[in-house]
Short mmCIF file of N, CA and C in Angstrom, two decimals:
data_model
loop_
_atom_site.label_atom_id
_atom_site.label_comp_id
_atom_site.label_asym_id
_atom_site.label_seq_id
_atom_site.Cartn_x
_atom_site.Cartn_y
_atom_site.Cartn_z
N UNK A 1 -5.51 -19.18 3.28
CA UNK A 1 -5.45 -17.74 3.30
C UNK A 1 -6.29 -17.23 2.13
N UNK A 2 -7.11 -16.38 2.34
CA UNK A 2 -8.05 -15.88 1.36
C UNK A 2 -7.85 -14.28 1.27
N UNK A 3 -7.53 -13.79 0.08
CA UNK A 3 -7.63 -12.85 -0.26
C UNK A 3 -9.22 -11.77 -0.03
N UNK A 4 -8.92 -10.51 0.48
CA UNK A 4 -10.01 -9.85 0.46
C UNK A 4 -10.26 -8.98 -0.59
N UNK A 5 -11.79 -8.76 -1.01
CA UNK A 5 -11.92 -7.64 -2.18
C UNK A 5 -13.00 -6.15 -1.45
N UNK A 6 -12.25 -5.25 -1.76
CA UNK A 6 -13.10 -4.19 -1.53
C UNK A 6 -14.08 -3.54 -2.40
N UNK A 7 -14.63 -2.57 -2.56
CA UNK A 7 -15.71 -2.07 -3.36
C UNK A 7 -15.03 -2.11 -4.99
N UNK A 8 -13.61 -1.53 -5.12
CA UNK A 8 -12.64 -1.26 -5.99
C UNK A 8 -12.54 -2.31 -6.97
N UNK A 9 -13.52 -3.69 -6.57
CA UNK A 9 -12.65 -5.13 -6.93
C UNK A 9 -11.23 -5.51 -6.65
N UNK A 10 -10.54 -4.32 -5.61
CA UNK A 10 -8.90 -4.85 -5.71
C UNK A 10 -8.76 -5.76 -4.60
N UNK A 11 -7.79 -6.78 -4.84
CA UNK A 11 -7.38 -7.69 -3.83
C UNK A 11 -6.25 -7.20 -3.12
N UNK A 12 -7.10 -7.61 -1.54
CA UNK A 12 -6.12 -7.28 -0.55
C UNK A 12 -5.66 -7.85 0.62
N UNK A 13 -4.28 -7.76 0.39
CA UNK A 13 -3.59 -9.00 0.88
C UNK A 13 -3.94 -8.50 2.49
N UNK A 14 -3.85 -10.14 3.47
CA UNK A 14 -4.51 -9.93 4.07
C UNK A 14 -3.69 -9.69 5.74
N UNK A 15 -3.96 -9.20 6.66
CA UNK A 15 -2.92 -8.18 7.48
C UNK A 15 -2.19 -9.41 8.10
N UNK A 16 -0.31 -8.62 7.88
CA UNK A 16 0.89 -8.91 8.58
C UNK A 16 1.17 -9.71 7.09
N UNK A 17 0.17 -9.77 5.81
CA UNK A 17 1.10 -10.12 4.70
C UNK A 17 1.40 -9.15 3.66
N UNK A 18 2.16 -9.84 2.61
CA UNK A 18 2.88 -8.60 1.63
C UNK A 18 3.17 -8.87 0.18
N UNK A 19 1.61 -9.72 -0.13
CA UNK A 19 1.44 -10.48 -1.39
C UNK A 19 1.77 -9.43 -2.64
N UNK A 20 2.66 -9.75 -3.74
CA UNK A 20 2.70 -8.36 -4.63
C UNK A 20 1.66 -9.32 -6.03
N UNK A 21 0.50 -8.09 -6.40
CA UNK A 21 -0.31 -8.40 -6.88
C UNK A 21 -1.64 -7.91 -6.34
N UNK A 22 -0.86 -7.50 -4.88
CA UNK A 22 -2.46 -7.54 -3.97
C UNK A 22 -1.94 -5.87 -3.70
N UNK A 23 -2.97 -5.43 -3.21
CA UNK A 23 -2.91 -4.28 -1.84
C UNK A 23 -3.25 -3.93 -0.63
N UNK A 24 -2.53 -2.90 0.19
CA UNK A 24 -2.07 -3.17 1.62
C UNK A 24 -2.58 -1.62 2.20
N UNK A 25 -2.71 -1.75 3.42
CA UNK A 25 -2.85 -0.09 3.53
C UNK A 25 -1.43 0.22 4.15
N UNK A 26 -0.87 1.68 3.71
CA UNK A 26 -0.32 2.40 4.45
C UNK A 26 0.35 1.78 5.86
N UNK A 27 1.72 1.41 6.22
CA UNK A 27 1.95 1.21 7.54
C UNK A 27 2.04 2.37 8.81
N UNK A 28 1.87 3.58 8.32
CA UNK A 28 1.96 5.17 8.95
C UNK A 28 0.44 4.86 9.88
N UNK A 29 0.35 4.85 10.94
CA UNK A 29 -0.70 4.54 11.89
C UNK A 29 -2.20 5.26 11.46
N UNK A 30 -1.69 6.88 11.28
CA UNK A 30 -2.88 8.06 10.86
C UNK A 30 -3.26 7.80 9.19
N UNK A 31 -2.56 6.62 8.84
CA UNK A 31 -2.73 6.95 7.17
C UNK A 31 -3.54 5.25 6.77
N UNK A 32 -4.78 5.56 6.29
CA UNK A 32 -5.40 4.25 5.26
C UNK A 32 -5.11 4.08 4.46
N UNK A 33 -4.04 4.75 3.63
CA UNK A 33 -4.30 4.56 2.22
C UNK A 33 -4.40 3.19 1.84
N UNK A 34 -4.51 3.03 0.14
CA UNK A 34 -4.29 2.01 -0.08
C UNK A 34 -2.76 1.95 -1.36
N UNK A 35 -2.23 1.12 -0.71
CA UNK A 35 -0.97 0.77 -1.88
C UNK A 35 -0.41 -0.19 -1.92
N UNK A 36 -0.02 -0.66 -3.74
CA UNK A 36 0.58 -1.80 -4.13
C UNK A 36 1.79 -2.51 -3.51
N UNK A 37 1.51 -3.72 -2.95
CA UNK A 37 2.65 -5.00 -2.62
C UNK A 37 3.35 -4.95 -3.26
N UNK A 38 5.19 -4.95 -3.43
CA UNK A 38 5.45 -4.93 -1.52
C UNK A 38 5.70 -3.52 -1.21
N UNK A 39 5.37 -2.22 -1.74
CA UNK A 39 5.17 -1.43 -0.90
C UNK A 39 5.14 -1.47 0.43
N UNK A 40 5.03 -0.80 1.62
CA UNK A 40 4.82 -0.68 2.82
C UNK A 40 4.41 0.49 3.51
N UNK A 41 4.58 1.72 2.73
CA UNK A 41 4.31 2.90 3.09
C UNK A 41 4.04 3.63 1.73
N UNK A 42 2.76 4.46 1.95
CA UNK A 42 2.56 5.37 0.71
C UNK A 42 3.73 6.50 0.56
N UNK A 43 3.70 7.08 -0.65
CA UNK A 43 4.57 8.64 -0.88
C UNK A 43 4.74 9.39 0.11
N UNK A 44 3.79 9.78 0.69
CA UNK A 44 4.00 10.32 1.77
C UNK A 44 4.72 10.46 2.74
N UNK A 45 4.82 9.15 3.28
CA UNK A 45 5.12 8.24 4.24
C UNK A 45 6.52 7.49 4.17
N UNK A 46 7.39 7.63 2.93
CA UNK A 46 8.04 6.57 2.52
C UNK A 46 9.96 7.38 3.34
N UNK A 47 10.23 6.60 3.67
CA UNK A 47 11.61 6.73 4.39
C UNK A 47 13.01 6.18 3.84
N UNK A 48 12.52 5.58 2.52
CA UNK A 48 13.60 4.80 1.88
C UNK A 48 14.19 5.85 1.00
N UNK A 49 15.91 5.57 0.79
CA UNK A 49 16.35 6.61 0.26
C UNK A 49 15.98 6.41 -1.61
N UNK A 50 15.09 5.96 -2.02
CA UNK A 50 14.82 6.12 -3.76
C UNK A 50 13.48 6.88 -3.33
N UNK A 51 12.86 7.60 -2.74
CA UNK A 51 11.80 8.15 -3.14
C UNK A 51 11.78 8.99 -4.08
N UNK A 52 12.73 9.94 -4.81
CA UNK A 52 12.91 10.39 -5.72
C UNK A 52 12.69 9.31 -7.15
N UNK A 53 13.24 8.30 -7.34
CA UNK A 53 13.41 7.33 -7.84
C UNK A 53 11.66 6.52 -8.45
N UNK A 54 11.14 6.52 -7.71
CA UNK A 54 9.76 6.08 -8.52
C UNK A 54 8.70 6.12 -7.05
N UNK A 55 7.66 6.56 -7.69
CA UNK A 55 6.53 7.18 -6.69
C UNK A 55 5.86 5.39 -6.65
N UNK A 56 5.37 6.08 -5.11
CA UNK A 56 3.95 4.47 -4.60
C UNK A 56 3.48 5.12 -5.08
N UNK A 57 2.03 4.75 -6.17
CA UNK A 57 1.10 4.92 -6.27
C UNK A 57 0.10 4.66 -4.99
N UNK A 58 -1.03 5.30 -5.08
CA UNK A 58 -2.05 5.12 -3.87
C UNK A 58 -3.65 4.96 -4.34
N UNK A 59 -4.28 4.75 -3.25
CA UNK A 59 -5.87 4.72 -3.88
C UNK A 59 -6.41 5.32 -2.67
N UNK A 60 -7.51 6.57 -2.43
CA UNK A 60 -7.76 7.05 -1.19
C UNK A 60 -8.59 6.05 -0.95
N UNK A 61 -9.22 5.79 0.57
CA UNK A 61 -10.49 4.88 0.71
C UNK A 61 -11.55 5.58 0.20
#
């Protein structure tokens, strides 16, 4: 399994995984973002009850 790098130099883990260290896009279908493992969904997007509690950071493409 090989890690991918984008323009950013960030490593990104690579799809259906959830390497923390790496980054993932957005699981929201309309949304690319990019955000930190194990995240799964950006701020936006996020359905878990701590969103108050500490923000995903994101990276636009």
């Amino acid at each position: 399994m090989s890690l991918e790098k984008n323009k950013d130099n960030l490593r990104i883990s690579p799809k259906g995984t959830n390497i923390p260290g790496t980054h993932r896009e957005c699981e929201e279908d309309s949304c690319n973002r990019l955000i930190p493992c194990p995240h799964i969904r950006c701020q936006e997007h996020r359905t878990d009850m701590a969103i108050k509690d500490w923000v995903v950071p994101h990276i636009e493409p």
